[in-house]
Short mmCIF file of C-alpha atoms in Angstrom, two decimals:
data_model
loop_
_atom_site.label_atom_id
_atom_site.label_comp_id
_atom_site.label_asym_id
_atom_site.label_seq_id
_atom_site.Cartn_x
_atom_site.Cartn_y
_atom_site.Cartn_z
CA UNK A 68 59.78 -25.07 -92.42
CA UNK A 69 62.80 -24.80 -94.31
CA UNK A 70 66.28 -24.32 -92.62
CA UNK A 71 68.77 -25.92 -90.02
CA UNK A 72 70.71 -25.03 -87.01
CA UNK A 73 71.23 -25.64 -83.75
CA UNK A 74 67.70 -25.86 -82.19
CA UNK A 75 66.34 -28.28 -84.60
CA UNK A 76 65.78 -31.06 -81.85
CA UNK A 77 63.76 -28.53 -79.62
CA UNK A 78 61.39 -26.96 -82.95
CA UNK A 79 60.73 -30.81 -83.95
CA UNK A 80 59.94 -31.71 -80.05
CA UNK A 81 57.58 -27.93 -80.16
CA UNK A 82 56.20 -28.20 -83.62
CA UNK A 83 54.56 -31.57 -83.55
CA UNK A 84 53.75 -34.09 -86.08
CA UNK A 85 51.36 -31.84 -88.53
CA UNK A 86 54.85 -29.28 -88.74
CA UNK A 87 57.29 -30.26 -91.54
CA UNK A 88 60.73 -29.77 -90.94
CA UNK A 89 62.80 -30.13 -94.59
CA UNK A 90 66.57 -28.86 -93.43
CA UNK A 91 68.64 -26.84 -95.60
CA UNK A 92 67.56 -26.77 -99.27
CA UNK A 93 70.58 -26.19 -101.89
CA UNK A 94 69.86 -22.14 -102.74
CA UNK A 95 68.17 -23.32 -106.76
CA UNK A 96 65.47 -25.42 -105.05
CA UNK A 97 64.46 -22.70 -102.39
CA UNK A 98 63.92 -20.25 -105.10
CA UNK A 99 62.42 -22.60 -106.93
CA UNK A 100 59.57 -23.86 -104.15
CA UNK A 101 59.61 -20.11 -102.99
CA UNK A 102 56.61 -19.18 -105.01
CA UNK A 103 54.52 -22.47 -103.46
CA UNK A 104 54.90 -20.87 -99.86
CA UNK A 105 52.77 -18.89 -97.93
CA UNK A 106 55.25 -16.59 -96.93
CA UNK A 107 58.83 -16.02 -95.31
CA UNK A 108 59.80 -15.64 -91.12
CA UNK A 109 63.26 -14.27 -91.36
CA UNK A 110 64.68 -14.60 -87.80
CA UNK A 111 67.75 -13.68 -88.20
CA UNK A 112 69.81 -10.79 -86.66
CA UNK A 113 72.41 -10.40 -88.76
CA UNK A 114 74.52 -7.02 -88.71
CA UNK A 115 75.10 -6.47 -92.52
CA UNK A 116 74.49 -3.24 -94.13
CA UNK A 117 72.69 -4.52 -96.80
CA UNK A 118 69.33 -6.33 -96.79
CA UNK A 119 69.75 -10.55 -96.68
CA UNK A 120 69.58 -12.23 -99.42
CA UNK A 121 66.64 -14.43 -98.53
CA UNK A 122 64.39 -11.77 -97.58
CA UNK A 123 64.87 -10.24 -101.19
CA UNK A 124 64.93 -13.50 -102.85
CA UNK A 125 61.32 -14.00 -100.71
CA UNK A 126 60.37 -10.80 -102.16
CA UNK A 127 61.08 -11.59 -105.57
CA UNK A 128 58.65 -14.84 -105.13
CA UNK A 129 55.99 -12.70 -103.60
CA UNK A 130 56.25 -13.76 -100.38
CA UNK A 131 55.84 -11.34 -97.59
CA UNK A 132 58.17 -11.22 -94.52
CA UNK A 133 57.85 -11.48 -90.98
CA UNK A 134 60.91 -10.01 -89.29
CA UNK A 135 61.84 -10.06 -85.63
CA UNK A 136 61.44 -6.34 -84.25
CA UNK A 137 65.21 -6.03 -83.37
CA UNK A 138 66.49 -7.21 -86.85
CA UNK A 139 68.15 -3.86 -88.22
CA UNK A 140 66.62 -4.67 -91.97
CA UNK A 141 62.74 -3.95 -90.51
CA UNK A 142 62.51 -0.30 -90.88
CA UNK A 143 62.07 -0.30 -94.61
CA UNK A 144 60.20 -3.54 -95.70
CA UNK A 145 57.78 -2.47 -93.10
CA UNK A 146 57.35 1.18 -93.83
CA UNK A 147 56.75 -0.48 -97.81
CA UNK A 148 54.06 -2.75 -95.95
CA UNK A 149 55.70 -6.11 -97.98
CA UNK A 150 56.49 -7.07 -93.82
CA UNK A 151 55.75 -7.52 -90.64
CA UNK A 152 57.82 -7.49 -87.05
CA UNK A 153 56.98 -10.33 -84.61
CA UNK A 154 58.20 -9.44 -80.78
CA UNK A 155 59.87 -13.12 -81.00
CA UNK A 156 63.20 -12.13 -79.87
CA UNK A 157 62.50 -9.78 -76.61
CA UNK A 158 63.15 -10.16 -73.29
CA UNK A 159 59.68 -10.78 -71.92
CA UNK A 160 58.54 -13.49 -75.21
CA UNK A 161 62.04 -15.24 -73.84
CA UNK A 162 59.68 -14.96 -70.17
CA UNK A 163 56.15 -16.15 -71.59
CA UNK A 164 56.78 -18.48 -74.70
CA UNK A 165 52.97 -18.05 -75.63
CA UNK A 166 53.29 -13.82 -76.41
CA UNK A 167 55.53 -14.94 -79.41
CA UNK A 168 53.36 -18.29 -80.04
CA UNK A 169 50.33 -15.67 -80.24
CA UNK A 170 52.65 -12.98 -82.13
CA UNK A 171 53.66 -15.34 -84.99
CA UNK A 172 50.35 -16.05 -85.05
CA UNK A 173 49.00 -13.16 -85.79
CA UNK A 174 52.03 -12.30 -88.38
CA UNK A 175 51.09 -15.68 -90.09
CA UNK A 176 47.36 -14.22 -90.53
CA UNK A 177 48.19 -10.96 -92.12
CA UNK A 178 49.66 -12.58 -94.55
CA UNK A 179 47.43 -15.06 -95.26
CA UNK A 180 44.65 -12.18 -95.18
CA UNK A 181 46.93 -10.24 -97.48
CA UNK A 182 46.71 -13.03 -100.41
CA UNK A 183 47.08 -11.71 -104.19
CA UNK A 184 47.47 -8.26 -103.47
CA UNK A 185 49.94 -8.84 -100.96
CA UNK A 186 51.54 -10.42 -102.75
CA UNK A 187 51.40 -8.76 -106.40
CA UNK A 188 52.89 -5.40 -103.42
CA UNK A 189 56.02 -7.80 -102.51
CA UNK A 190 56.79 -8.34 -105.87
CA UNK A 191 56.12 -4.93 -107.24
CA UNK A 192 58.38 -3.29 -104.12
CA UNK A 193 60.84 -6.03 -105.38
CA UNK A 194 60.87 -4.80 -108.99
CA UNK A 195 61.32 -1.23 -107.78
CA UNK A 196 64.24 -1.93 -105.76
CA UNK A 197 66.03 -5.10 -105.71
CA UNK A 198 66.57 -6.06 -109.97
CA UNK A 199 69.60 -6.81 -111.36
CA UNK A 200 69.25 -4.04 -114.01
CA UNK A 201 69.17 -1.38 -110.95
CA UNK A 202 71.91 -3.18 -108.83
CA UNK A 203 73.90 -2.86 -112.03
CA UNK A 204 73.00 1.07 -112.53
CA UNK A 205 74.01 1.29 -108.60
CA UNK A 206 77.12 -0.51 -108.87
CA UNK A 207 77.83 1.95 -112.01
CA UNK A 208 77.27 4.88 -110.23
CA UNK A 209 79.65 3.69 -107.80
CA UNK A 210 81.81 3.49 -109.78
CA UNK A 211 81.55 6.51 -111.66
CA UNK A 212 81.57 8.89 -108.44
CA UNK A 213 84.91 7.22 -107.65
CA UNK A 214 86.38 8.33 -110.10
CA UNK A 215 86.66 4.67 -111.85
#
C-alpha cells in the first residue's frame, strides 16, 4: 500500500505482516511503479470539481479504481466501467468492520478478474479523456469563448 496519514499505526496493527506499507512515494516514482500494481483504492472524499489527479494518473497506467460510494468523482469512471464503488465509508461498514473487509474484497477481485482487458479499457477511457493534447484543446476553448 502506498500512502500516509493519520491512521497508519491502526492499518499496520489491521494489515498484518504479509501487507506492505511503503509511505508516501515522491509523485515520479508512483507513476513510475504504477504500471507494476494491480490496481488503485482511491479513498478519498475530496470536494474538487475536477477528477484527482491520482485516479487519472491510475488510469493512465491501466489501473482500475475502486472508489468509496460517497466520493463525488464515482458517477463517471463507473458508468465507463474503468471503476468500482466499495460501501467503505457508510454508516453501517463504520458498525460491522467485516461488510467493508468483504466489500474491498470483492472490489479487489473484479479487478483482478478484469486483467488485460480491463485494463487495455482504463487506458483506452484515459486516452479518450484525460491527454494533454485534449486538456490543451479544452483549455483553448476556454479561452476562446471568453473572449481571450
Amino acid at each position: 500500500l502506498v500512502g500516509d496519514g493519520p491512521q497508519r499505526a491502526e492499518l499496520e496493527r489491521l494489515a498484518g505482516p504479509e501487507v506492505q506499507l511503503r509511505g508516501a512515494l515522491p509523485a515520479h516514482q508512483l507513476r513510475q511503479e504504477m504500471p507494476g500494481y494491480s490496481g488503485l483504492v482511491f479513498a478519498g472524499l475530496c470536494p474538487e470539481a475536477a477528477a484527482p489527479l491520482v485516479v487519472v494518473e491510475a488510469l493512465a497506467a491501466g489501473l482500475p479504481v475502486l472508489m468509496t460510494r460517497t466520493s463525488p468523482h464515482a458517477g463517471p469512471f463507473v458508468a465507463a466501467e474503468v471503476a468500482r464503488t466499495v460501501s467503505a465509508d457508510s454508516p453501517k461498514i463504520t458498525a460491522e468492520p467485516q461488510l467493508a473487509t468483504d466489500d474491498l474484497l470483492a472490489g479487489i477481485a473484479w479487478a483482478d478478474s478484469g486483467g488485460a482487458t480491463l485494463r487495455r479499457r482504463c487506458r483506452t477511457w484515459f486516452d479518450r479523456n484525460f491527454t494533454e493534447e485534449l486538456w490543451v484543446r479544452r483549455l483553448e476553448q476556454v479561452y476562446h469563448d471568453c473572449g481571450a
